[in-house]
Amino acid sequence: MLFKQPLEGLGLLEPAMLARETVQAREKERERERERERERERERERERERERERERERERERERESEREREREREREIDRERERERERERERERERERKREREGEIERERERERERERERERERERERRRESKRERERERE
């Protein structure tokens, strides 16, 4: 108390209290500013996390699109293979048709040969009849 009296008397206690309150007020303000900064940092971290999640989602979408493209390519390859098989079957059918045509041509050629042989036989028969006729005429003479 000895010191308080003279300070009060000198009017120094009031400024000291004011100074202390000012220091406390500045400290509270600095604490509030630090808290606002921490909140801003938490918000930035939440935004970074949202951005990472958006990037993960974009990556998943790219992967899904890649899978869809691979599936479309597999389908196109299956279609191409089916078309190649249809073409091979058409070629086999054309080959069978050519074979039937060749066999038909061979058969027609054989038939023509048989017809020529029959014609030669008829010609020989006519020749024998003519010969017989001439023979009979000679005998009559």
Short mmCIF file of C-alpha atoms in Angstrom, two decimals:
data_model
loop_
_atom_site.label_atom_id
_atom_site.label_comp_id
_atom_site.label_asym_id
_atom_site.label_seq_id
_atom_site.Cartn_x
_atom_site.Cartn_y
_atom_site.Cartn_z
CA MET A 1 0.00 0.00 0.00
CA LEU A 2 2.85 2.28 0.49
CA PHE A 3 3.50 2.40 -3.21
CA LYS A 4 -0.12 2.60 -4.20
CA GLN A 5 -0.77 5.82 -2.43
CA PRO A 6 1.89 7.78 -4.06
CA LEU A 7 0.94 6.43 -7.50
CA GLU A 8 -2.64 7.37 -6.98
CA GLY A 9 -1.55 10.62 -5.72
CA LEU A 10 0.60 11.14 -8.72
CA GLY A 11 -2.16 10.01 -11.06
CA LEU A 12 -0.02 7.14 -12.36
CA LEU A 13 -2.30 4.27 -11.34
CA GLU A 14 -4.91 5.13 -13.91
CA PRO A 15 -2.53 5.11 -16.86
CA ALA A 16 -0.99 1.85 -15.61
CA MET A 17 -4.39 0.24 -15.49
CA LEU A 18 -5.19 1.63 -18.87
CA ALA A 19 -1.93 0.36 -20.24
CA ARG A 20 -2.61 -3.09 -18.79
CA GLU A 21 -6.13 -3.10 -20.27
CA THR A 22 -4.71 -1.97 -23.60
CA VAL A 23 -2.13 -4.76 -23.53
CA GLN A 24 -4.87 -7.25 -22.66
CA ALA A 25 -7.11 -5.86 -25.39
CA ARG A 26 -4.29 -6.12 -27.93
CA GLU A 27 -3.56 -9.68 -26.75
CA LYS A 28 -7.26 -10.60 -27.11
CA GLU A 29 -7.28 -9.03 -30.57
CA ARG A 30 -4.13 -10.95 -31.55
CA GLU A 31 -5.75 -14.15 -30.22
CA ARG A 32 -8.91 -13.43 -32.21
CA GLU A 33 -6.76 -12.79 -35.31
CA ARG A 34 -4.85 -16.05 -34.74
CA GLU A 35 -8.21 -17.85 -34.40
CA ARG A 36 -9.47 -16.25 -37.63
CA GLU A 37 -6.23 -17.31 -39.33
CA ARG A 38 -6.62 -20.86 -38.00
CA GLU A 39 -10.21 -20.86 -39.32
CA ARG A 40 -9.03 -19.57 -42.71
CA GLU A 41 -6.39 -22.32 -42.75
CA ARG A 42 -9.01 -24.94 -41.85
CA GLU A 43 -11.19 -23.60 -44.68
CA ARG A 44 -8.25 -23.73 -47.12
CA GLU A 45 -7.58 -27.32 -46.02
CA ARG A 46 -11.26 -28.22 -46.54
CA GLU A 47 -11.09 -26.64 -50.00
CA ARG A 48 -7.90 -28.58 -50.81
CA GLU A 49 -9.65 -31.77 -49.66
CA ARG A 50 -12.68 -30.96 -51.83
CA GLU A 51 -10.33 -30.37 -54.77
CA ARG A 52 -8.54 -33.69 -54.11
CA GLU A 53 -11.95 -35.40 -54.00
CA ARG A 54 -12.95 -33.75 -57.29
CA GLU A 55 -9.66 -34.91 -58.81
CA ARG A 56 -10.25 -38.46 -57.54
CA GLU A 57 -13.74 -38.35 -59.06
CA ARG A 58 -12.33 -37.09 -62.38
CA GLU A 59 -9.79 -39.93 -62.27
CA ARG A 60 -12.53 -42.47 -61.58
CA GLU A 61 -14.54 -41.03 -64.49
CA ARG A 62 -11.50 -41.26 -66.79
CA GLU A 63 -11.05 -44.87 -65.72
CA ARG A 64 -14.72 -45.64 -66.35
CA GLU A 65 -14.48 -43.99 -69.78
CA SER A 66 -11.33 -45.99 -70.55
CA GLU A 67 -13.13 -49.16 -69.56
CA ARG A 68 -16.10 -48.24 -71.74
CA GLU A 69 -13.71 -47.57 -74.64
CA ARG A 70 -11.96 -50.93 -74.09
CA GLU A 71 -15.38 -52.59 -74.06
CA ARG A 72 -16.37 -50.83 -77.30
CA GLU A 73 -13.06 -51.94 -78.86
CA ARG A 74 -13.70 -55.54 -77.74
CA GLU A 75 -17.16 -55.33 -79.33
CA ARG A 76 -15.70 -53.92 -82.55
CA GLU A 77 -13.11 -56.73 -82.62
CA ILE A 78 -15.86 -59.33 -82.08
CA ASP A 79 -17.83 -57.73 -84.93
CA ARG A 80 -14.76 -57.75 -87.17
CA GLU A 81 -14.12 -61.42 -86.36
CA ARG A 82 -17.75 -62.29 -87.10
CA GLU A 83 -17.47 -60.45 -90.43
CA ARG A 84 -14.23 -62.30 -91.25
CA GLU A 85 -15.98 -65.60 -90.43
CA ARG A 86 -18.94 -64.66 -92.65
CA GLU A 87 -16.50 -63.80 -95.45
CA ARG A 88 -14.69 -67.15 -95.00
CA GLU A 89 -18.06 -68.92 -95.15
CA ARG A 90 -18.99 -67.00 -98.32
CA GLU A 91 -15.62 -68.00 -99.83
CA ARG A 92 -16.21 -71.64 -98.89
CA GLU A 93 -19.64 -71.43 -100.51
CA ARG A 94 -18.14 -69.89 -103.65
CA GLU A 95 -15.54 -72.71 -103.72
CA ARG A 96 -18.29 -75.32 -103.34
CA GLU A 97 -20.17 -73.64 -106.18
CA ARG A 98 -17.05 -73.64 -108.39
CA LYS A 99 -16.55 -77.31 -107.55
CA ARG A 100 -20.16 -78.09 -108.47
CA GLU A 101 -19.68 -76.16 -111.70
CA ARG A 102 -16.46 -78.08 -112.46
CA GLU A 103 -18.17 -81.36 -111.65
CA GLY A 104 -21.14 -80.32 -113.79
CA GLU A 105 -18.78 -79.37 -116.62
CA ILE A 106 -16.99 -82.70 -116.28
CA GLU A 107 -20.33 -84.49 -116.31
CA ARG A 108 -21.48 -82.50 -119.33
CA GLU A 109 -18.18 -83.32 -121.10
CA ARG A 110 -18.66 -87.02 -120.30
CA GLU A 111 -22.22 -86.80 -121.60
CA ARG A 112 -20.97 -85.15 -124.81
CA GLU A 113 -18.34 -87.90 -125.14
CA ARG A 114 -21.00 -90.57 -124.64
CA GLU A 115 -23.17 -88.82 -127.25
CA ARG A 116 -20.24 -88.73 -129.70
CA GLU A 117 -19.64 -92.43 -129.03
CA ARG A 118 -23.31 -93.21 -129.67
CA GLU A 119 -23.13 -91.12 -132.85
CA ARG A 120 -20.03 -93.07 -133.98
CA GLU A 121 -21.85 -96.30 -133.16
CA ARG A 122 -24.89 -95.20 -135.19
CA GLU A 123 -22.54 -94.19 -138.01
CA ARG A 124 -20.87 -97.64 -137.86
CA GLU A 125 -24.32 -99.23 -137.83
CA ARG A 126 -25.39 -97.19 -140.88
CA GLU A 127 -22.09 -98.12 -142.54
CA ARG A 128 -22.75 -101.85 -141.82
CA ARG A 129 -26.26 -101.54 -143.26
CA ARG A 130 -24.94 -99.79 -146.35
CA GLU A 131 -22.26 -102.48 -146.63
CA SER A 132 -24.88 -105.20 -146.21
CA LYS A 133 -27.06 -103.52 -148.80
CA ARG A 134 -24.17 -103.32 -151.24
CA GLU A 135 -23.37 -106.97 -150.51
CA ARG A 136 -26.94 -108.03 -151.26
CA GLU A 137 -26.97 -105.99 -154.47
CA ARG A 138 -23.75 -107.63 -155.58
CA GLU A 139 -25.21 -111.03 -154.88
CA ARG A 140 -28.28 -110.19 -156.96
CA GLU A 141 -26.17 -109.23 -159.88
#
